[in-house]
Amino acid sequence: MPKFLARLLPQSLQGRLTLVMVIGVLLTQLVGNFIWAAQRRAEALSETGTAAQHLAHSASSAVRFFLSLPPNYRPLIIQQFREMGGTRFLVNINQAPVPARAIAGQELADAALKQVRATLKEDLPNISEVRLAFAWPDKLPVGDNGATIADLPDTWVQHIMLTKPAPVLLIQVEMDPGHWLYLATLMPNPYFLETGNPLTRDRLLLQALSLAAVLLLSIMVVRWITRPLAALSEAATAFGKGEHGPALPETGSREFVNTARAFEAMRQRIQRYIEDRERLFVSISHDLRTPIMRLKLRTELLDDEAMQSEFHDDLDELDMMVKGALQTVKDSDIHENPTEVRLDALLGRMVRDAQLAGHAVLFSASGLSVAAKPLALKRAIGNLLNNALHYGDKVELAVRERAGNIEIEVRDHGPGVPEAALAGLCEPYVRLEHGRSQNSSGMGLGLGIARGIVQAHGGELLLANAPGGGFRATIVLPGGAFVPL
């Protein structure tokens, strides 16, 4: 599970900081909304219960008033109330309870009905049956003759019919057999059901706007913080490839300014050390050639031929080492700017030259390009190709793109290399037995030079025995779109 989560996490520092801040803000919003919704729910239940209790007391008073009237006077009183403009309750008398489509599944409505029923039972203990319900005013029946609220004059229902429909509380009380008192009214807060849903559209919109603003600011802050680190990473990568880029800007936080200064000082020290070492190495190697030549001339004056031969062998070996040192510096330290290299054109020329010399070389065009130093890359591939031509009967060149990288493979069909010797092949002056017998003029520097060039490009040189026989050298270079430097 941790490995799976690690694969899901962004790889960049900016992505991880952004993800942590987004999750933190979302969790804070969710917890805050949960606590606020719980408080609002408790407040809504309390307010609804209090309002339902007051409304039930008013309904009890109305029921007691009609109970005190003779049955034949009740319709007259109701008609007088209607002509006066109505009352808080829409009142009617029916022979049976009127069925209405009740609102179901509403916690606040159920709580209000429970409180009304309890209050009516307390105020009117002698009432035999009470029917309560909340219903929407649309096509709400008011009489057992099928009449609805829409059929009544506006003056009768002005306290119930609002511009925005609100749930209507129906109270039907059996006063005596065949006489049911019908009371319809609104709660003190007509839209009390909406208070039970704290996440209204307006609040959700406000929450979304505030969340978007916080996330936008968080992402901007994270980018502002991590941008200097990206510049530092690019400068370190360029320096590792031997490129001389501009100095890091000393802007941003105090910690980054100190880091930039320390990195710049380190880069200058390393650069001076490398330049001094190269100059010293080249000077020593160059200066040694003169005394070696003088010693060879003096060796000719020796009378002892055996001694003369031994001196010649030692001086030839020393001369070869000096030439190898000069070649290593010359081949590895190629100062040029990276550019877009079309691999088909580069390898095509090398293949044609080898074929003109009588070698069997196979190559298929790939259409791929890579950002590299052309001469240095040619020198690295040339060293691998020369080795393959010396030790194999046939050579195959292949270029492919894999996992975002460019791979250049040089394979020969020679005897291969013992597995135990693979790890030390790139070391200077390392030559295997069959290599010395087939190429006596070599010095064992080609693979080391090729590896150094490839590593300077940020790549890797892979050496292995090929399946089915032969040896395979693969140059792996970072791919992606070419960006001029």
Tab-separated table of C-alpha atoms in Angstrom:
chain	number	residue	atom	x	y	z
A	1	MET	CA	0.000	0.000	0.000
A	2	PRO	CA	2.746	2.594	0.770
A	3	LYS	CA	4.387	1.854	-2.604
A	4	PHE	CA	1.037	2.342	-4.354
A	5	LEU	CA	0.520	5.670	-2.585
A	6	ALA	CA	4.084	6.702	-3.417
A	7	ARG	CA	3.366	6.148	-7.113
A	8	LEU	CA	0.266	8.343	-6.869
A	9	LEU	CA	2.131	11.220	-5.215
A	10	PRO	CA	3.551	13.913	-7.502
A	11	GLN	CA	7.294	13.646	-7.988
A	12	SER	CA	8.043	17.369	-7.818
A	13	LEU	CA	8.280	19.367	-4.595
A	14	GLN	CA	5.801	21.887	-5.982
A	15	GLY	CA	3.287	19.143	-6.728
A	16	ARG	CA	3.624	17.592	-3.279
A	17	LEU	CA	3.332	20.894	-1.431
A	18	THR	CA	0.324	21.829	-3.550
A	19	LEU	CA	-1.302	18.451	-2.866
A	20	VAL	CA	-0.722	18.757	0.900
A	21	MET	CA	-2.159	22.280	0.972
A	22	VAL	CA	-5.171	21.284	-1.136
A	23	ILE	CA	-5.909	18.283	1.097
A	24	GLY	CA	-5.429	20.426	4.206
A	25	VAL	CA	-7.807	23.120	2.977
A	26	LEU	CA	-10.406	20.552	1.897
A	27	LEU	CA	-10.254	18.713	5.229
A	28	THR	CA	-10.552	22.001	7.103
A	29	GLN	CA	-13.579	22.966	5.018
A	30	LEU	CA	-15.211	19.562	5.511
A	31	VAL	CA	-14.658	19.479	9.272
A	32	GLY	CA	-15.781	23.093	9.643
A	33	ASN	CA	-18.911	22.471	7.569
A	34	PHE	CA	-19.683	19.318	9.558
A	35	ILE	CA	-19.452	21.123	12.900
A	36	TRP	CA	-21.404	24.124	11.599
A	37	ALA	CA	-24.071	21.868	10.065
A	38	ALA	CA	-24.471	19.998	13.364
A	39	GLN	CA	-24.904	23.280	15.248
A	40	ARG	CA	-27.370	24.619	12.667
A	41	ARG	CA	-29.356	21.366	12.846
A	42	ALA	CA	-29.635	21.585	16.629
A	43	GLU	CA	-30.654	25.254	16.426
A	44	ALA	CA	-33.204	24.524	13.689
A	45	LEU	CA	-34.755	21.697	15.710
A	46	SER	CA	-35.000	23.931	18.777
A	47	GLU	CA	-36.484	26.869	16.864
A	48	THR	CA	-38.945	24.615	15.033
A	49	GLY	CA	-40.071	22.993	18.287
A	50	THR	CA	-40.677	26.374	19.964
A	51	ALA	CA	-42.572	27.756	16.938
A	52	ALA	CA	-44.690	24.573	16.675
A	53	GLN	CA	-45.588	24.811	20.365
A	54	HIS	CA	-46.815	28.431	20.029
A	55	LEU	CA	-48.736	27.546	16.879
A	56	ALA	CA	-50.362	24.550	18.620
A	57	HIS	CA	-51.516	26.769	21.491
A	58	SER	CA	-53.186	29.092	18.982
A	59	ALA	CA	-54.818	26.125	17.282
A	60	SER	CA	-56.055	24.842	20.655
A	61	SER	CA	-57.674	28.205	21.332
A	62	ALA	CA	-59.393	28.113	17.932
A	63	VAL	CA	-60.672	24.570	18.545
A	64	ARG	CA	-62.015	25.506	21.996
A	65	PHE	CA	-63.760	28.543	20.490
A	66	PHE	CA	-65.594	26.465	17.859
A	67	LEU	CA	-66.414	23.781	20.410
A	68	SER	CA	-68.135	26.437	22.501
A	69	LEU	CA	-70.449	27.352	19.612
A	70	PRO	CA	-73.618	25.526	18.680
A	71	PRO	CA	-73.095	23.435	15.527
A	72	ASN	CA	-75.477	25.558	13.423
A	73	TYR	CA	-73.593	28.765	14.350
A	74	ARG	CA	-70.180	27.527	13.308
A	75	PRO	CA	-70.595	28.041	9.501
A	76	LEU	CA	-71.926	31.551	10.125
A	77	ILE	CA	-68.903	32.515	12.233
A	78	ILE	CA	-66.557	31.059	9.635
A	79	GLN	CA	-68.291	33.084	6.898
A	80	GLN	CA	-67.969	36.258	8.962
A	81	PHE	CA	-64.256	35.620	9.462
A	82	ARG	CA	-63.836	35.191	5.710
A	83	GLU	CA	-65.699	38.392	4.911
A	84	MET	CA	-63.510	40.268	7.419
A	85	GLY	CA	-60.400	39.227	5.498
A	86	GLY	CA	-59.569	35.913	7.014
A	87	THR	CA	-57.594	34.958	10.100
A	88	ARG	CA	-54.289	33.297	10.794
A	89	PHE	CA	-55.962	29.944	10.092
A	90	LEU	CA	-57.879	28.973	7.005
A	91	VAL	CA	-60.944	27.416	8.684
A	92	ASN	CA	-63.514	25.019	7.306
A	93	ILE	CA	-65.865	22.370	8.650
A	94	ASN	CA	-66.146	19.040	6.867
A	95	GLN	CA	-68.082	15.857	7.447
A	96	ALA	CA	-64.902	13.747	7.320
A	97	PRO	CA	-61.134	14.348	7.360
A	98	VAL	CA	-59.827	15.581	4.023
A	99	PRO	CA	-56.989	13.438	2.610
A	100	ALA	CA	-53.871	15.414	1.631
A	101	ARG	CA	-50.539	14.389	0.114
A	102	ALA	CA	-48.255	14.830	3.109
A	103	ILE	CA	-44.612	15.884	2.967
A	104	ALA	CA	-42.500	12.906	4.039
A	105	GLY	CA	-38.856	12.394	4.909
A	106	GLN	CA	-38.306	15.838	6.467
A	107	GLU	CA	-36.773	15.787	9.943
A	108	LEU	CA	-37.931	19.298	10.842
A	109	ALA	CA	-41.478	18.616	9.631
A	110	ASP	CA	-41.670	15.429	11.693
A	111	ALA	CA	-40.331	17.259	14.764
A	112	ALA	CA	-42.877	20.062	14.325
A	113	LEU	CA	-45.787	17.590	13.966
A	114	LYS	CA	-44.647	15.708	17.058
A	115	GLN	CA	-44.567	18.940	19.083
A	116	VAL	CA	-47.987	20.090	17.768
A	117	ARG	CA	-49.564	16.727	18.609
A	118	ALA	CA	-48.134	16.756	22.118
A	119	THR	CA	-49.294	20.325	22.768
A	120	LEU	CA	-52.840	19.696	21.398
A	121	LYS	CA	-53.133	16.577	23.527
A	122	GLU	CA	-52.092	18.580	26.572
A	123	ASP	CA	-54.417	21.537	25.831
A	124	LEU	CA	-57.375	19.453	24.551
A	125	PRO	CA	-57.381	16.202	26.516
A	126	ASN	CA	-61.025	15.425	25.571
A	127	ILE	CA	-60.512	15.490	21.828
A	128	SER	CA	-60.910	11.978	20.456
A	129	GLU	CA	-58.976	12.188	17.188
A	130	VAL	CA	-56.539	14.648	15.605
A	131	ARG	CA	-54.944	14.381	12.179
A	132	LEU	CA	-51.830	16.411	11.383
A	133	ALA	CA	-49.764	16.794	8.244
A	134	PHE	CA	-47.600	19.185	6.273
A	135	ALA	CA	-48.538	19.546	2.607
A	136	TRP	CA	-47.646	21.777	-0.302
A	137	PRO	CA	-50.288	24.373	-1.255
A	138	ASP	CA	-50.413	23.195	-4.865
A	139	LYS	CA	-53.866	21.520	-5.312
A	140	LEU	CA	-54.298	21.325	-1.551
A	141	PRO	CA	-57.908	20.177	-0.759
A	142	VAL	CA	-59.856	22.222	1.791
A	143	GLY	CA	-63.241	20.528	1.772
A	144	ASP	CA	-64.804	17.133	1.378
A	145	ASN	CA	-66.549	18.419	-1.746
A	146	GLY	CA	-63.260	18.421	-3.668
A	147	ALA	CA	-62.556	22.171	-3.416
A	148	THR	CA	-58.896	23.233	-3.299
A	149	ILE	CA	-57.108	26.347	-2.119
A	150	ALA	CA	-56.897	27.540	-5.725
A	151	ASP	CA	-60.742	27.630	-5.866
A	152	LEU	CA	-61.041	30.044	-2.918
A	153	PRO	CA	-60.962	33.841	-3.146
A	154	ASP	CA	-57.597	35.486	-2.593
A	155	THR	CA	-58.813	37.321	0.522
A	156	TRP	CA	-59.499	33.987	2.202
A	157	VAL	CA	-56.062	32.499	1.586
A	158	GLN	CA	-53.816	35.590	1.608
A	159	HIS	CA	-52.107	34.374	4.780
A	160	ILE	CA	-51.273	31.014	3.240
A	161	MET	CA	-50.569	31.565	-0.452
A	162	LEU	CA	-47.111	33.148	-0.760
A	163	THR	CA	-45.139	34.065	-3.847
A	164	LYS	CA	-42.720	31.249	-3.084
A	165	PRO	CA	-44.645	28.110	-2.045
A	166	ALA	CA	-44.241	27.160	1.616
A	167	PRO	CA	-45.388	23.993	3.424
A	168	VAL	CA	-48.876	24.288	4.942
A	169	LEU	CA	-49.687	22.784	8.343
A	170	LEU	CA	-53.019	20.945	8.313
A	171	ILE	CA	-54.807	20.353	11.642
A	172	GLN	CA	-58.050	18.368	11.438
A	173	VAL	CA	-59.889	17.834	14.735
A	174	GLU	CA	-63.050	15.803	15.234
A	175	MET	CA	-65.313	18.035	17.337
A	176	ASP	CA	-68.282	15.643	17.294
A	177	PRO	CA	-69.445	12.881	14.975
A	178	GLY	CA	-69.745	14.156	11.411
A	179	HIS	CA	-68.067	17.494	12.177
A	180	TRP	CA	-64.341	17.867	11.535
A	181	LEU	CA	-62.716	21.240	12.074
A	182	TYR	CA	-60.200	21.957	9.270
A	183	LEU	CA	-57.361	24.385	10.130
A	184	ALA	CA	-54.619	25.306	7.639
A	185	THR	CA	-51.794	27.726	8.407
A	186	LEU	CA	-48.122	28.454	7.910
A	187	MET	CA	-45.346	28.156	10.429
A	188	PRO	CA	-43.974	31.448	11.857
A	189	ASN	CA	-41.006	30.853	9.579
A	190	PRO	CA	-42.745	29.641	6.410
A	191	TYR	CA	-39.528	28.295	4.934
A	192	PHE	CA	-38.355	26.531	8.083
A	193	LEU	CA	-37.596	23.333	6.123
A	194	GLU	CA	-34.718	25.096	4.370
A	195	THR	CA	-33.013	25.758	7.708
A	196	GLY	CA	-32.547	22.000	8.078
A	197	ASN	CA	-30.251	21.994	5.042
A	198	PRO	CA	-27.220	24.125	5.929
A	199	LEU	CA	-25.508	23.441	2.591
A	200	THR	CA	-27.749	25.633	0.494
A	201	ARG	CA	-26.846	26.677	-3.021
A	202	ASP	CA	-25.741	30.140	-1.899
A	203	ARG	CA	-23.545	28.749	0.849
A	204	LEU	CA	-22.029	26.128	-1.438
A	205	LEU	CA	-21.236	28.846	-3.978
A	206	LEU	CA	-19.610	30.973	-1.274
A	207	GLN	CA	-17.645	27.961	-0.021
A	208	ALA	CA	-16.500	27.134	-3.557
A	209	LEU	CA	-15.369	30.722	-4.206
A	210	SER	CA	-13.464	30.930	-0.915
A	211	LEU	CA	-11.905	27.496	-1.508
A	212	ALA	CA	-10.850	28.464	-5.025
A	213	ALA	CA	-9.307	31.703	-3.750
A	214	VAL	CA	-7.378	29.901	-0.987
A	215	LEU	CA	-6.161	27.189	-3.367
A	216	LEU	CA	-5.118	29.735	-5.981
A	217	LEU	CA	-3.140	31.709	-3.424
A	218	SER	CA	-1.634	28.482	-2.039
A	219	ILE	CA	-0.495	27.341	-5.487
A	220	MET	CA	0.983	30.770	-6.224
A	221	VAL	CA	2.883	30.742	-2.916
A	222	VAL	CA	4.150	27.198	-3.528
A	223	ARG	CA	5.341	28.102	-7.020
A	224	TRP	CA	7.011	31.220	-5.673
A	225	ILE	CA	8.813	29.148	-3.035
A	226	THR	CA	9.849	26.260	-5.292
A	227	ARG	CA	10.854	28.251	-8.389
A	228	PRO	CA	14.355	29.045	-7.001
A	229	LEU	CA	14.815	25.339	-6.236
A	230	ALA	CA	14.003	24.505	-9.857
A	231	ALA	CA	16.584	27.067	-10.996
A	232	LEU	CA	19.132	25.505	-8.641
A	233	SER	CA	18.363	22.027	-10.000
A	234	GLU	CA	18.760	23.213	-13.605
A	235	ALA	CA	22.053	24.939	-12.784
A	236	ALA	CA	23.396	21.796	-11.068
A	237	THR	CA	22.346	19.621	-14.025
A	238	ALA	CA	23.978	21.979	-16.531
A	239	PHE	CA	27.165	22.145	-14.488
A	240	GLY	CA	27.236	18.350	-14.271
A	241	LYS	CA	27.131	18.237	-18.088
A	242	GLY	CA	30.038	20.645	-18.366
A	243	GLU	CA	27.951	23.616	-19.483
A	244	HIS	CA	28.827	27.089	-18.234
A	245	GLY	CA	25.517	28.769	-17.508
A	246	PRO	CA	24.880	32.151	-15.911
A	247	ALA	CA	25.164	32.582	-12.174
A	248	LEU	CA	22.087	31.900	-10.059
A	249	PRO	CA	20.099	35.059	-9.236
A	250	GLU	CA	20.402	35.981	-5.574
A	251	THR	CA	16.706	36.627	-5.081
A	252	GLY	CA	14.020	35.015	-2.950
A	253	SER	CA	14.213	33.882	0.643
A	254	ARG	CA	17.317	34.274	2.784
A	255	GLU	CA	17.899	30.516	2.785
A	256	PHE	CA	17.885	30.340	-1.009
A	257	VAL	CA	20.175	33.365	-1.349
A	258	ASN	CA	22.683	31.643	0.953
A	259	THR	CA	22.309	28.413	-1.019
A	260	ALA	CA	22.810	30.205	-4.340
A	261	ARG	CA	25.975	31.881	-3.062
A	262	ALA	CA	27.328	28.604	-1.697
A	263	PHE	CA	26.537	26.796	-4.961
A	264	GLU	CA	28.185	29.502	-7.052
A	265	ALA	CA	31.323	29.425	-4.866
A	266	MET	CA	31.418	25.618	-5.094
A	267	ARG	CA	31.004	25.727	-8.887
A	268	GLN	CA	33.850	28.197	-9.265
A	269	ARG	CA	36.144	26.145	-7.020
A	270	ILE	CA	35.389	22.929	-8.897
A	271	GLN	CA	35.822	24.636	-12.260
A	272	ARG	CA	39.188	26.065	-11.243
A	273	TYR	CA	40.262	22.683	-9.920
A	274	ILE	CA	39.276	20.917	-13.146
A	275	GLU	CA	41.004	23.498	-15.333
A	276	ASP	CA	44.175	23.427	-13.224
A	277	ARG	CA	44.202	19.636	-13.230
A	278	GLU	CA	43.735	19.450	-16.998
A	279	ARG	CA	46.474	21.999	-17.643
A	280	LEU	CA	48.836	20.185	-15.289
A	281	PHE	CA	47.994	16.806	-16.783
A	282	VAL	CA	48.455	17.987	-20.367
A	283	SER	CA	51.661	19.817	-19.520
A	284	ILE	CA	53.209	16.834	-17.769
A	285	SER	CA	52.168	14.438	-20.521
A	286	HIS	CA	53.461	16.765	-23.224
A	287	ASP	CA	56.733	17.503	-21.470
A	288	LEU	CA	57.455	13.803	-20.917
A	289	ARG	CA	57.626	13.135	-24.645
A	290	THR	CA	60.880	15.090	-25.067
A	291	PRO	CA	62.960	13.175	-22.471
A	292	ILE	CA	61.456	9.906	-23.739
A	293	MET	CA	62.701	10.731	-27.209
A	294	ARG	CA	66.169	11.605	-25.857
A	295	LEU	CA	66.300	8.321	-23.947
A	296	LYS	CA	65.428	6.407	-27.090
A	297	LEU	CA	68.271	8.098	-28.952
A	298	ARG	CA	70.713	7.326	-26.158
A	299	THR	CA	69.510	3.740	-26.049
A	300	GLU	CA	70.830	3.338	-29.589
A	301	LEU	CA	74.337	3.966	-28.230
A	302	LEU	CA	74.251	0.919	-25.946
A	303	ASP	CA	76.465	-1.968	-27.014
A	304	ASP	CA	74.502	-4.641	-25.199
A	305	GLU	CA	71.673	-5.588	-27.588
A	306	ALA	CA	69.666	-7.365	-24.901
A	307	MET	CA	69.855	-4.308	-22.652
A	308	GLN	CA	69.031	-2.111	-25.619
A	309	SER	CA	65.926	-4.162	-26.391
A	310	GLU	CA	64.720	-3.982	-22.797
A	311	PHE	CA	65.180	-0.205	-22.742
A	312	HIS	CA	63.257	0.091	-26.014
A	313	ASP	CA	60.359	-1.955	-24.625
A	314	ASP	CA	60.137	0.128	-21.459
A	315	LEU	CA	60.324	3.399	-23.367
A	316	ASP	CA	57.697	2.235	-25.869
A	317	GLU	CA	55.370	1.371	-23.004
A	318	LEU	CA	55.981	4.747	-21.371
A	319	ASP	CA	55.429	6.517	-24.687
A	320	MET	CA	52.161	4.658	-25.178
A	321	MET	CA	50.980	5.741	-21.728
A	322	VAL	CA	51.789	9.394	-22.462
A	323	LYS	CA	49.994	9.230	-25.809
A	324	GLY	CA	47.035	7.592	-24.108
A	325	ALA	CA	46.890	10.315	-21.472
A	326	LEU	CA	46.937	13.028	-24.152
A	327	GLN	CA	44.281	11.214	-26.138
A	328	THR	CA	42.058	10.854	-23.086
A	329	VAL	CA	42.188	14.584	-22.367
A	330	LYS	CA	41.713	15.479	-26.019
A	331	ASP	CA	38.799	13.119	-26.631
A	332	SER	CA	36.945	13.780	-23.355
A	333	ASP	CA	37.280	17.556	-23.202
A	334	ILE	CA	35.479	18.693	-26.351
A	335	HIS	CA	34.180	22.230	-25.820
A	336	GLU	CA	31.075	22.752	-27.941
A	337	ASN	CA	27.477	23.783	-27.415
A	338	PRO	CA	24.660	21.215	-27.344
A	339	THR	CA	22.440	21.245	-30.407
A	340	GLU	CA	19.866	19.052	-32.080
A	341	VAL	CA	21.582	15.990	-33.539
A	342	ARG	CA	19.737	13.983	-36.175
A	343	LEU	CA	20.855	10.460	-35.392
A	344	ASP	CA	20.009	9.012	-38.808
A	345	ALA	CA	22.375	11.445	-40.561
A	346	LEU	CA	25.151	11.014	-37.961
A	347	LEU	CA	25.051	7.228	-37.876
A	348	GLY	CA	24.442	6.980	-41.626
A	349	ARG	CA	27.776	8.660	-42.394
A	350	MET	CA	29.607	6.418	-39.932
A	351	VAL	CA	27.986	3.301	-41.413
A	352	ARG	CA	28.868	4.286	-44.989
A	353	ASP	CA	32.503	4.870	-44.017
A	354	ALA	CA	32.678	1.452	-42.370
A	355	GLN	CA	31.039	-0.246	-45.349
A	356	LEU	CA	33.489	1.414	-47.757
A	357	ALA	CA	36.290	-0.081	-45.649
A	358	GLY	CA	34.822	-3.535	-46.255
A	359	HIS	CA	32.982	-4.069	-42.950
A	360	ALA	CA	29.492	-5.527	-42.599
A	361	VAL	CA	27.369	-2.964	-40.743
A	362	LEU	CA	23.553	-2.986	-40.580
A	363	PHE	CA	21.502	0.101	-39.675
A	364	SER	CA	17.831	1.095	-39.989
A	365	ALA	CA	16.698	4.715	-39.904
A	366	SER	CA	14.644	5.749	-36.870
A	367	GLY	CA	13.816	9.420	-37.487
A	368	LEU	CA	14.872	10.321	-33.928
A	369	SER	CA	16.890	13.313	-32.747
A	370	VAL	CA	18.623	14.103	-29.472
A	371	ALA	CA	20.072	17.191	-27.808
A	372	ALA	CA	23.846	16.613	-27.563
A	373	LYS	CA	27.309	17.863	-28.465
A	374	PRO	CA	27.710	16.548	-32.030
A	375	LEU	CA	31.480	15.951	-32.104
A	376	ALA	CA	31.574	14.439	-28.625
A	377	LEU	CA	28.655	12.127	-29.352
A	378	LYS	CA	30.247	11.086	-32.644
A	379	ARG	CA	33.507	10.329	-30.804
A	380	ALA	CA	31.693	8.147	-28.255
A	381	ILE	CA	29.723	6.199	-30.869
A	382	GLY	CA	32.840	5.925	-33.035
A	383	ASN	CA	34.808	4.313	-30.208
A	384	LEU	CA	32.059	1.734	-29.667
A	385	LEU	CA	31.767	1.086	-33.405
A	386	ASN	CA	35.525	0.652	-33.804
A	387	ASN	CA	35.614	-1.845	-30.963
A	388	ALA	CA	32.728	-3.780	-32.521
A	389	LEU	CA	34.443	-3.800	-35.947
A	390	HIS	CA	37.699	-5.093	-34.445
A	391	TYR	CA	36.171	-7.900	-32.380
A	392	GLY	CA	33.069	-8.951	-34.363
A	393	ASP	CA	32.332	-10.282	-37.835
A	394	LYS	CA	29.176	-8.231	-38.257
A	395	VAL	CA	27.913	-5.091	-36.488
A	396	GLU	CA	24.319	-3.942	-35.982
A	397	LEU	CA	23.365	-0.349	-35.091
A	398	ALA	CA	19.922	0.424	-33.698
A	399	VAL	CA	18.250	3.572	-32.342
A	400	ARG	CA	14.998	3.518	-30.376
A	401	GLU	CA	12.990	5.541	-27.889
A	402	ARG	CA	12.135	3.880	-24.586
A	403	ALA	CA	10.699	5.338	-21.363
A	404	GLY	CA	11.371	8.883	-22.544
A	405	ASN	CA	15.044	8.167	-23.309
A	406	ILE	CA	16.965	7.678	-26.561
A	407	GLU	CA	18.917	4.420	-26.784
A	408	ILE	CA	21.752	3.893	-29.306
A	409	GLU	CA	22.798	0.244	-29.428
A	410	VAL	CA	25.997	-1.093	-31.015
A	411	ARG	CA	26.116	-4.882	-31.209
A	412	ASP	CA	28.797	-7.122	-32.632
A	413	HIS	CA	28.752	-10.842	-33.326
A	414	GLY	CA	32.147	-11.579	-31.812
A	415	PRO	CA	33.194	-13.811	-28.913
A	416	GLY	CA	31.705	-11.565	-26.226
A	417	VAL	CA	33.237	-10.745	-22.847
A	418	PRO	CA	33.520	-12.921	-19.724
A	419	GLU	CA	30.892	-11.882	-17.180
A	420	ALA	CA	33.526	-11.321	-14.521
A	421	ALA	CA	35.313	-8.774	-16.734
A	422	LEU	CA	32.259	-6.598	-17.576
A	423	ALA	CA	32.535	-4.381	-14.499
A	424	GLY	CA	36.113	-3.226	-15.306
A	425	LEU	CA	35.876	-2.765	-19.057
A	426	CYS	CA	35.723	1.055	-18.868
A	427	GLU	CA	38.830	1.385	-16.733
A	428	PRO	CA	41.852	2.946	-18.518
A	429	TYR	CA	44.339	0.548	-20.168
A	430	VAL	CA	42.156	-2.505	-19.452
A	431	ARG	CA	42.355	-4.929	-22.385
A	432	LEU	CA	41.249	-8.539	-22.552
A	433	GLU	CA	43.358	-11.321	-23.979
A	434	HIS	CA	41.447	-11.674	-27.255
A	435	GLY	CA	41.493	-7.874	-27.619
A	436	ARG	CA	45.278	-7.717	-27.468
A	437	SER	CA	45.573	-10.473	-30.045
A	438	GLN	CA	43.131	-8.864	-32.525
A	439	ASN	CA	44.054	-5.186	-32.035
A	440	SER	CA	47.644	-4.816	-30.873
A	441	SER	CA	47.735	-1.058	-31.470
A	442	GLY	CA	44.923	-0.258	-29.005
A	443	MET	CA	45.496	1.142	-25.534
A	444	GLY	CA	42.215	0.252	-23.762
A	445	LEU	CA	40.931	3.836	-23.591
A	446	GLY	CA	37.975	3.802	-25.999
A	447	LEU	CA	35.281	2.573	-23.628
A	448	GLY	CA	36.410	4.875	-20.815
A	449	ILE	CA	36.328	7.894	-23.144
A	450	ALA	CA	32.887	6.902	-24.438
A	451	ARG	CA	31.546	6.487	-20.935
A	452	GLY	CA	32.876	9.889	-19.885
A	453	ILE	CA	31.247	11.598	-22.882
A	454	VAL	CA	27.915	9.858	-22.282
A	455	GLN	CA	27.925	10.731	-18.578
A	456	ALA	CA	28.713	14.368	-19.438
A	457	HIS	CA	25.455	14.336	-21.456
A	458	GLY	CA	23.537	13.100	-18.416
A	459	GLY	CA	23.271	9.602	-19.855
A	460	GLU	CA	24.555	6.116	-19.154
A	461	LEU	CA	26.648	3.534	-21.015
A	462	LEU	CA	25.417	-0.045	-20.565
A	463	LEU	CA	27.696	-2.950	-21.455
A	464	ALA	CA	26.476	-6.552	-21.657
A	465	ASN	CA	26.804	-9.760	-23.624
A	466	ALA	CA	24.096	-10.013	-26.252
A	467	PRO	CA	21.643	-12.931	-26.235
A	468	GLY	CA	22.694	-15.450	-28.850
A	469	GLY	CA	26.350	-14.394	-28.738
A	470	GLY	CA	28.342	-11.226	-29.221
A	471	PHE	CA	28.708	-8.042	-27.236
A	472	ARG	CA	26.262	-5.148	-26.874
A	473	ALA	CA	27.026	-1.543	-25.874
A	474	THR	CA	24.026	0.742	-25.338
A	475	ILE	CA	24.152	4.536	-24.966
A	476	VAL	CA	21.140	5.837	-23.026
A	477	LEU	CA	20.583	9.599	-23.411
A	478	PRO	CA	17.809	11.752	-21.919
A	479	GLY	CA	15.094	12.271	-24.533
A	480	GLY	CA	12.345	14.889	-24.779
A	481	ALA	CA	11.924	17.970	-26.902
A	482	PHE	CA	15.082	19.797	-27.872
A	483	VAL	CA	15.511	23.221	-26.279
A	484	PRO	CA	18.368	25.394	-27.680
A	485	LEU	CA	20.815	26.502	-25.001
